[in-house]
Every structure is written in structure tokens, then in C-alpha cells.
């Protein structure tokens, strides 16, 4: 029985194709926004959270700039040696690590690739990396300080230098280094595609002497984190006040918990915004569908009369129109999902091309997102068809048959 | 006449209210139809033929009076119950065929069976047989716009038979086709009568009187029979 309704609905939708397309535009846009942006922000969430959650609670991060706003983070502000020293002087600080990064040409055998170099001071930082940041090698061994050893990220042997393995030599800026090991995945593609250098080696190959966009600080065991944070802040302020004329006197100290909370808040706001926009589009879409269905009922008045004459009850007539409006909704949802997934991929690609963005985002379109978007579009279609269907069902058969 | 008529009208009145004027289209009609009759309801345009047929076929309800179908007072039924009665007991043939344009001939014929909850295989088989019997076996997959007027009316007749009704009502069934085609259609209806069905035809065309067993004339909402 339902099959017949679908058949009639499909032919009607096809017959009035153009109007149907216009009708579903609202829903298409709504579903498009939801799918593309939610999957991107989910991807961002996963990338950032994966990284943050691996970090121990006794680790805090110091970044230059106010409130860790994105522009400061990617705008080239750096903590210099003076500031690093200030952090190290603060009470409660165990280790403070500079972890700068830079793209560089790296040669392995005959191939030369631009790779992200990432510095870790092996002397003081090996333990922090291994125990507090969860770094571990899956092959070979961890690099040792002063041995011109490097560790490659998990994806390097796959994507950048296929076949590279511990013991191999690489060349950067005319200097040779030995690959000591391959890291396990750190949770995101960008990190996994980088090569970890000992800080002095990094300084040598990049020709820099100081500066890092971020400092990773380990608090002494048992020392109160919040207290340590305020010690660091006070110590940094002293240095910065002394350094007169400094145009970037601000910095931010964040505990890993605070970072997680902040990321969650930002994502929450983004997602709420998406839902609000999508909601408006969907509301417009619902009105569009309702309007189309009312027109459809009017145009098909005679047909309704015929169906009633040959025995259709009210429920049959409403079902016929509800199936049609539901299908219009479903169709809109489907198109929104397809274009949304495409846009998310495109967005991911664009973000990947931006060298300043460190976390690489893989658009996440979880099953539930697709499923609920489809379900919701279908139900919305049905809901929009409710009043038109009711009007159709209540038509008087004789009057409907006389309608021209 | 036998004890229980198939259709019985008891002082049926139908009044339309147009603005402030009450237009009495049926002025107290008493009529009994026995099962298996072939009736032609004849009258000039506007005399109330269609209105009477609609009331007799449970498509419309009288303003006053009662309509009995197989002894049941259908004037007491609600809209959905009436639809059920129409679907089971009455086949409709219209002047303008009233087929669904985007469905094939076969799908059009099966449609009334859908509302009776018949299984798909059942209704398809019967629809195909019916189309075969009206000579459209080769045309089942054509849609109405691809068919001639006579073919459309034959599809409509096949549709009226899908639920095997006892009564076939036809409002001006030859009104939109040429004389030869009209004769063919009347031939099919005569065959259906011979199968034992009650046939009630509304027309203003005197030629159709020849097919009838019983002719009922209506003028200004009042019957006269001879
Ligand atoms: N729904 C309606 N509202 C008002 N007047 C109607 C309606 N239906 C029919 N009539 C009027 O009732 C009269 C009889 O109509 P009808 O039964 O269709 O006549 P016939 O079929 O004999 O031509 C006509 O005058 C027509 O205008
Ligand atoms: Mg008429």
C-alpha cells in the first residue's frame, strides 16, 4: 500500500521538478550547514582533544599574546630566552621546554621534501615527552641528546619518505642526522608528519638562536597547579615590565584542563551558532514545503475527488500527501548531506594548505550525524505537509470532482 | 418486485444554498432499484441527474430523507464509512474519465484495490485481466495522455470493476467520445449487466434509452417513469 503512495509521490515530485527543487532549497541549506560545519568542528574537536587529553594534568602551556587568541598564536609572536628563564625561575616549575617548529627541506636518499621540523630539548625534555605527553616509539629507540639523532613521526615512513627506518640518515641544511626511531601516532596528521629534532640541532639547522611560539612547562610533583601558574605569571610580568617598549607584553598560561575546557567552550559556541543558522534555513524550508504542498493540494483537487470516489478514506489521502512532503524533505536532507560532506572535505583541504594551522583537521561525519540529519529532514517534511494533507483529506468528494 | 431493493431512496431532498437562496435540486425523491437492473436516468442539463446519481452512489448525502443500500441506511454513515461502501460496492465511470495522468493504465486500474488493502499480486493480476477483457491488453503500461478517449473510458471501466462491485454508476459515460466509441462503451456496459451487475447510467442522450431495461426521467428534481 505504502509502495503505491511512494510511486505517486515520486511521479508528482518529478513532474513538478523545478518547483520541488526550489522548495527543498531551505532544507538543503540547513542540512548542508549542519553536516559541513559540524563535521569540521567535530574534526577539530577530535584533533585538539586527542592531543590535549594525552597531556598530563601537571603540564601547563605558556603562549605569548592575550587570552590565547588565534591571531596571537599564529601571528608569529614568540617567547624569547629571557621569558623562558623567567618561567624557569618561577616557584613550582620543574621543567620548561621550548618547542618551536618550522618547515624545512629534508633529504633522504634521493628524495627531498619539505617537512615540519619540531624541536624538543632532549636534555631536559625527554622525560616530559615520554611520561607526561605520552610520546613513545613504535620502532627503534628514542633519540639521545647530543648524538645528532632525530625521531620521525608515525606517518613519515608512509607518506613522506616511504621506507625510511631507524638507522637511516637524513640531511637538513647540509648537516647529517640519524633516524633513531619512529613515533607512535600523536593523534593528528600534522604532528605525525613531522620530524623531532633535539633543540640545539634545531637551532643549528634553522639558524635561529631563540624564540618559541609555545612553552611546555612541567610543574613539580605535588606543587599546586594554580599556585604555580600564578607564580609563572608574576615572574613573566616582571621581565616584561622591565623590557620597556615591548609591544607584546602579554602572555597566557594555561593548564591542560583549562585548555580542554576552553576548546570545548569554543566548539560549543560554534556548534550552537551552526544550529541556529541551520534552524533558520530549515524553518524557511519548512514554510516552502508547506506552501508547495498547499499548491499541490489545490492543483490536485480533482484527483483527490477521484481517489475518494473510488474508496479512499481520509487517512489514505493524508498518507499520500504526507509521504510526498516527507520525501521532499528527505530529498532535501540528502542533497544537503552530499553537498555538506563535499564542502567539509574542501574545508579540510583548504585548512591543510595553511601552514600556520598546526592541528590538521580530518572532517568527521559520524554515522549519527548523517542518520539524524536524514531523519530530521524527513520528519520536517512530514510536519510541513501535515496541514496541507489535512486540508486534502477533508475535501468533499463531490465538490472536489467538480473542481476544474 | 421482490422483497428488498438493492437501492432505496425515501423522500430524498437535496438543497444547495447559494448566497441567501435555497436551491432545491432534488424535491423529495422515492425510488427503488433492484439488483441486476439496467437503468438509464434521462433528463435535460441541470435537471439534477448527477446530484441524484451521487446520492444513490454514496458519493453525496441527501439534505433530507434516507438512502438505503442493501437495506442499510447509508445516510447515517460518516465520510470514511461512505468511502468504504463506495470502494466495496460501487464502481464509478465518469464523463471525463478521471484517470490519474502520471500513472499507467494498469496502475490506474489497481488504485481502488489499494484502498481495500488487497495484496499487490492479487490486484495486479485482476487489473491485467480486466484490461485484457476491455481490449487493452497491449496498452497496460501506457499513461492516459497516450490513450484515445475511448481507450481512456475503457481503462476507467476496468478500474470501476477492480473491486468486483455489484453496482456500476456512469455519469454521461459517452459524453466525451464519438458515436462509434460510445456504442462500444455501451456494449461493454451491457456485457457487465449480463454478468449480473446493476448498471445505472445518467445521460441527456436519448439514443442510450435503447440499451435500458428501465428508463427514469427527471425534470426539475422530480422523477417520472414510463
Ligand atoms: N455544489 C453545488 N452547489 C450549488 N449548486 C449546485 C451544486 N451542484 C449542482 N448544483 C446545481 O444543481 C442543479 C443540478 O445539477 P446537476 O445534478 O449537476 O444537474 P445535471 O447533472 O442534470 O446537469 C444545477 O442547477 C446545478 O447548478
Ligand atoms: Mg451532470
XYZ file of C-alpha atoms and ligand atoms in Angstrom, chain B residues 44-51 95 171-172 202 204, ligand 2:
14
model
C -32.063 17.833 -19.574
C -28.959 19.573 -18.355
C -29.347 20.991 -14.883
C -32.296 18.785 -14.012
C -30.480 17.144 -11.111
C -29.332 13.866 -12.713
C -25.799 13.991 -11.399
C -26.944 15.044 -7.980
C -17.778 11.597 -18.240
C -22.395 9.804 -15.357
C -22.558 10.658 -19.080
C -27.033 9.176 -16.358
C -29.197 13.530 -21.688
Mg -24.494 16.146 -14.748
